[in-house]
Amino acid sequence: MTRSKLARLAAIGAATLAVIAGSAAPASALSDKTLNLPSGRGYMKFHDDGDVFSVCDTKADGHGVTGRLWEVNSITHNGGTVLVLTDGGDSGCGKKGYNVDDLHHYSMDVSWNGDGIWYSSEWFNE
């Protein structure tokens, strides 16, 4: 298992424990959220109006950007990836709708395909 997969599993485990313990409530998704990559390479954005996610590659460097949405059930604490978006090599951003609700917790990940390092947002819900 790669280091990034182990880190993601550890993050999900930590988030699940926080939910179980009730010690940390997720941030509310009452507005748009953006997760930026370093060096201005791109970003993943949650558009609260319409529950649309977008991934944008902002540099013409031959590598695209990949984003994914994680979902964890607030009651069962089961979860996983529910949405994957890519962008690169074309105009515009990759976009897709996904209903964000108050029964689940969500986290966005975004990676520049040139190095495969994943960056994660805080957990949120509506």
PDB file of C-alpha atoms in Angstrom:
ATOM      1  CA  MET A   1       0.000   0.000   0.000  1.00  0.00           C
ATOM      2  CA  THR A   2       1.422   3.410  -0.931  1.00  0.00           C
ATOM      3  CA  ARG A   3       2.168   6.129   1.552  1.00  0.00           C
ATOM      4  CA  SER A   4      -0.650   8.361   0.249  1.00  0.00           C
ATOM      5  CA  LYS A   5      -3.192   5.531   0.587  1.00  0.00           C
ATOM      6  CA  LEU A   6      -2.056   4.853   4.143  1.00  0.00           C
ATOM      7  CA  ALA A   7      -2.301   8.556   4.955  1.00  0.00           C
ATOM      8  CA  ARG A   8      -5.843   8.693   3.519  1.00  0.00           C
ATOM      9  CA  LEU A   9      -6.910   5.611   5.517  1.00  0.00           C
ATOM     10  CA  ALA A  10      -5.464   7.166   8.664  1.00  0.00           C
ATOM     11  CA  ALA A  11      -7.340  10.406   7.955  1.00  0.00           C
ATOM     12  CA  ILE A  12     -10.634   8.554   7.479  1.00  0.00           C
ATOM     13  CA  GLY A  13     -10.026   6.617  10.689  1.00  0.00           C
ATOM     14  CA  ALA A  14      -9.280   9.826  12.584  1.00  0.00           C
ATOM     15  CA  ALA A  15     -12.390  11.526  11.186  1.00  0.00           C
ATOM     16  CA  THR A  16     -14.519   8.532  12.118  1.00  0.00           C
ATOM     17  CA  LEU A  17     -13.161   8.544  15.659  1.00  0.00           C
ATOM     18  CA  ALA A  18     -13.858  12.263  15.948  1.00  0.00           C
ATOM     19  CA  VAL A  19     -17.439  11.693  14.842  1.00  0.00           C
ATOM     20  CA  ILE A  20     -17.892   8.822  17.280  1.00  0.00           C
ATOM     21  CA  ALA A  21     -16.407  10.767  20.168  1.00  0.00           C
ATOM     22  CA  GLY A  22     -18.378  13.863  19.256  1.00  0.00           C
ATOM     23  CA  SER A  23     -15.314  15.953  19.908  1.00  0.00           C
ATOM     24  CA  ALA A  24     -15.168  17.635  16.525  1.00  0.00           C
ATOM     25  CA  ALA A  25     -18.115  18.769  14.461  1.00  0.00           C
ATOM     26  CA  PRO A  26     -17.455  19.172  10.727  1.00  0.00           C
ATOM     27  CA  ALA A  27     -17.473  22.593   9.168  1.00  0.00           C
ATOM     28  CA  SER A  28     -20.788  23.524   7.646  1.00  0.00           C
ATOM     29  CA  ALA A  29     -20.985  23.813   3.865  1.00  0.00           C
ATOM     30  CA  LEU A  30     -22.911  27.067   3.912  1.00  0.00           C
ATOM     31  CA  SER A  31     -20.705  28.539   1.217  1.00  0.00           C
ATOM     32  CA  ASP A  32     -18.336  27.556  -1.568  1.00  0.00           C
ATOM     33  CA  LYS A  33     -15.104  25.787  -0.601  1.00  0.00           C
ATOM     34  CA  THR A  34     -11.879  25.770  -2.603  1.00  0.00           C
ATOM     35  CA  LEU A  35      -8.838  23.520  -2.168  1.00  0.00           C
ATOM     36  CA  ASN A  36      -5.788  24.907  -4.008  1.00  0.00           C
ATOM     37  CA  LEU A  37      -2.710  23.066  -5.185  1.00  0.00           C
ATOM     38  CA  PRO A  38       0.726  24.613  -4.519  1.00  0.00           C
ATOM     39  CA  SER A  39       2.380  26.729  -7.215  1.00  0.00           C
ATOM     40  CA  GLY A  40      -0.962  27.647  -8.749  1.00  0.00           C
ATOM     41  CA  ARG A  41      -1.224  24.303 -10.562  1.00  0.00           C
ATOM     42  CA  GLY A  42      -4.962  23.948 -10.043  1.00  0.00           C
ATOM     43  CA  TYR A  43      -7.763  23.485  -7.564  1.00  0.00           C
ATOM     44  CA  MET A  44     -10.931  21.638  -6.584  1.00  0.00           C
ATOM     45  CA  LYS A  45     -14.006  23.649  -5.689  1.00  0.00           C
ATOM     46  CA  PHE A  46     -17.378  22.896  -4.106  1.00  0.00           C
ATOM     47  CA  HIS A  47     -20.095  25.211  -5.434  1.00  0.00           C
ATOM     48  CA  ASP A  48     -22.752  25.220  -2.695  1.00  0.00           C
ATOM     49  CA  ASP A  49     -25.400  26.621  -5.045  1.00  0.00           C
ATOM     50  CA  GLY A  50     -26.419  23.431  -6.847  1.00  0.00           C
ATOM     51  CA  ASP A  51     -23.928  21.126  -5.094  1.00  0.00           C
ATOM     52  CA  VAL A  52     -21.485  21.072  -8.013  1.00  0.00           C
ATOM     53  CA  PHE A  53     -17.827  20.099  -7.749  1.00  0.00           C
ATOM     54  CA  SER A  54     -15.199  21.288 -10.206  1.00  0.00           C
ATOM     55  CA  VAL A  55     -11.543  20.473 -10.806  1.00  0.00           C
ATOM     56  CA  CYS A  56      -9.397  22.938 -12.745  1.00  0.00           C
ATOM     57  CA  ASP A  57      -5.923  22.562 -14.217  1.00  0.00           C
ATOM     58  CA  THR A  58      -4.499  26.094 -14.303  1.00  0.00           C
ATOM     59  CA  LYS A  59      -1.043  25.456 -15.838  1.00  0.00           C
ATOM     60  CA  ALA A  60      -0.218  24.169 -19.301  1.00  0.00           C
ATOM     61  CA  ASP A  61       2.568  21.886 -18.098  1.00  0.00           C
ATOM     62  CA  GLY A  62       1.575  18.580 -19.698  1.00  0.00           C
ATOM     63  CA  HIS A  63       0.036  17.204 -16.500  1.00  0.00           C
ATOM     64  CA  GLY A  64      -3.588  17.345 -15.485  1.00  0.00           C
ATOM     65  CA  VAL A  65      -5.283  17.632 -12.113  1.00  0.00           C
ATOM     66  CA  THR A  66      -7.418  14.993 -10.393  1.00  0.00           C
ATOM     67  CA  GLY A  67      -9.910  15.604  -7.622  1.00  0.00           C
ATOM     68  CA  ARG A  68     -11.996  13.218  -5.562  1.00  0.00           C
ATOM     69  CA  LEU A  69     -14.754  13.515  -3.015  1.00  0.00           C
ATOM     70  CA  TRP A  70     -14.826  11.346   0.106  1.00  0.00           C
ATOM     71  CA  GLU A  71     -18.047  10.641   1.973  1.00  0.00           C
ATOM     72  CA  VAL A  72     -18.474   9.127   5.461  1.00  0.00           C
ATOM     73  CA  ASN A  73     -21.907   8.205   6.835  1.00  0.00           C
ATOM     74  CA  SER A  74     -22.601   9.982  10.148  1.00  0.00           C
ATOM     75  CA  ILE A  75     -24.474   6.997  11.592  1.00  0.00           C
ATOM     76  CA  THR A  76     -22.687   3.885  10.302  1.00  0.00           C
ATOM     77  CA  HIS A  77     -19.269   5.556   9.854  1.00  0.00           C
ATOM     78  CA  ASN A  78     -18.803   3.684   6.566  1.00  0.00           C
ATOM     79  CA  GLY A  79     -17.418   5.634   3.670  1.00  0.00           C
ATOM     80  CA  GLY A  80     -15.278   5.934   0.607  1.00  0.00           C
ATOM     81  CA  THR A  81     -14.734   7.806  -2.627  1.00  0.00           C
ATOM     82  CA  VAL A  82     -18.013   8.874  -4.273  1.00  0.00           C
ATOM     83  CA  LEU A  83     -16.788  11.192  -7.028  1.00  0.00           C
ATOM     84  CA  VAL A  84     -13.626  11.498  -9.157  1.00  0.00           C
ATOM     85  CA  LEU A  85     -13.010  14.406 -11.544  1.00  0.00           C
ATOM     86  CA  THR A  86     -10.097  15.188 -13.847  1.00  0.00           C
ATOM     87  CA  ASP A  87      -9.055  18.187 -15.892  1.00  0.00           C
ATOM     88  CA  GLY A  88      -6.196  18.865 -18.239  1.00  0.00           C
ATOM     89  CA  GLY A  89      -5.480  19.347 -21.890  1.00  0.00           C
ATOM     90  CA  ASP A  90      -8.696  21.197 -22.693  1.00  0.00           C
ATOM     91  CA  SER A  91     -10.400  24.487 -22.006  1.00  0.00           C
ATOM     92  CA  GLY A  92     -12.678  24.807 -19.011  1.00  0.00           C
ATOM     93  CA  CYS A  93     -12.835  22.720 -15.853  1.00  0.00           C
ATOM     94  CA  GLY A  94     -14.135  19.241 -15.129  1.00  0.00           C
ATOM     95  CA  LYS A  95     -17.513  19.576 -13.328  1.00  0.00           C
ATOM     96  CA  LYS A  96     -20.095  17.259 -11.855  1.00  0.00           C
ATOM     97  CA  GLY A  97     -22.976  17.553  -9.432  1.00  0.00           C
ATOM     98  CA  TYR A  98     -23.171  15.516  -6.231  1.00  0.00           C
ATOM     99  CA  ASN A  99     -25.777  16.056  -3.511  1.00  0.00           C
ATOM    100  CA  VAL A 100     -24.105  17.076  -0.252  1.00  0.00           C
ATOM    101  CA  ASP A 101     -26.372  16.442   2.736  1.00  0.00           C
ATOM    102  CA  ASP A 102     -26.312  16.622   6.517  1.00  0.00           C
ATOM    103  CA  LEU A 103     -26.252  12.833   7.057  1.00  0.00           C
ATOM    104  CA  HIS A 104     -22.705  12.497   5.736  1.00  0.00           C
ATOM    105  CA  HIS A 105     -19.324  14.160   6.196  1.00  0.00           C
ATOM    106  CA  TYR A 106     -17.313  15.098   3.099  1.00  0.00           C
ATOM    107  CA  SER A 107     -13.691  15.842   2.286  1.00  0.00           C
ATOM    108  CA  MET A 108     -12.172  16.917  -1.027  1.00  0.00           C
ATOM    109  CA  ASP A 109      -8.768  15.725  -2.259  1.00  0.00           C
ATOM    110  CA  VAL A 110      -6.882  17.232  -5.177  1.00  0.00           C
ATOM    111  CA  SER A 111      -3.638  16.173  -6.836  1.00  0.00           C
ATOM    112  CA  TRP A 112      -1.422  17.431  -9.643  1.00  0.00           C
ATOM    113  CA  ASN A 113      -0.837  14.391 -11.867  1.00  0.00           C
ATOM    114  CA  GLY A 114       2.850  15.281 -12.210  1.00  0.00           C
ATOM    115  CA  ASP A 115       3.777  14.247  -8.669  1.00  0.00           C
ATOM    116  CA  GLY A 116       0.756  12.342  -7.299  1.00  0.00           C
ATOM    117  CA  ILE A 117       0.755  14.163  -3.951  1.00  0.00           C
ATOM    118  CA  TRP A 118      -2.778  14.534  -2.549  1.00  0.00           C
ATOM    119  CA  TYR A 119      -3.984  17.582  -0.626  1.00  0.00           C
ATOM    120  CA  SER A 120      -7.126  17.318   1.514  1.00  0.00           C
ATOM    121  CA  SER A 121      -9.752  19.746   2.716  1.00  0.00           C
ATOM    122  CA  GLU A 122     -11.364  19.817   6.125  1.00  0.00           C
ATOM    123  CA  TRP A 123     -14.429  17.619   6.603  1.00  0.00           C
ATOM    124  CA  PHE A 124     -17.725  19.413   5.937  1.00  0.00           C
ATOM    125  CA  ASN A 125     -21.462  18.836   5.463  1.00  0.00           C
ATOM    126  CA  GLU A 126     -24.669  20.831   5.119  1.00  0.00           C
TER     127      GLU A 126
END
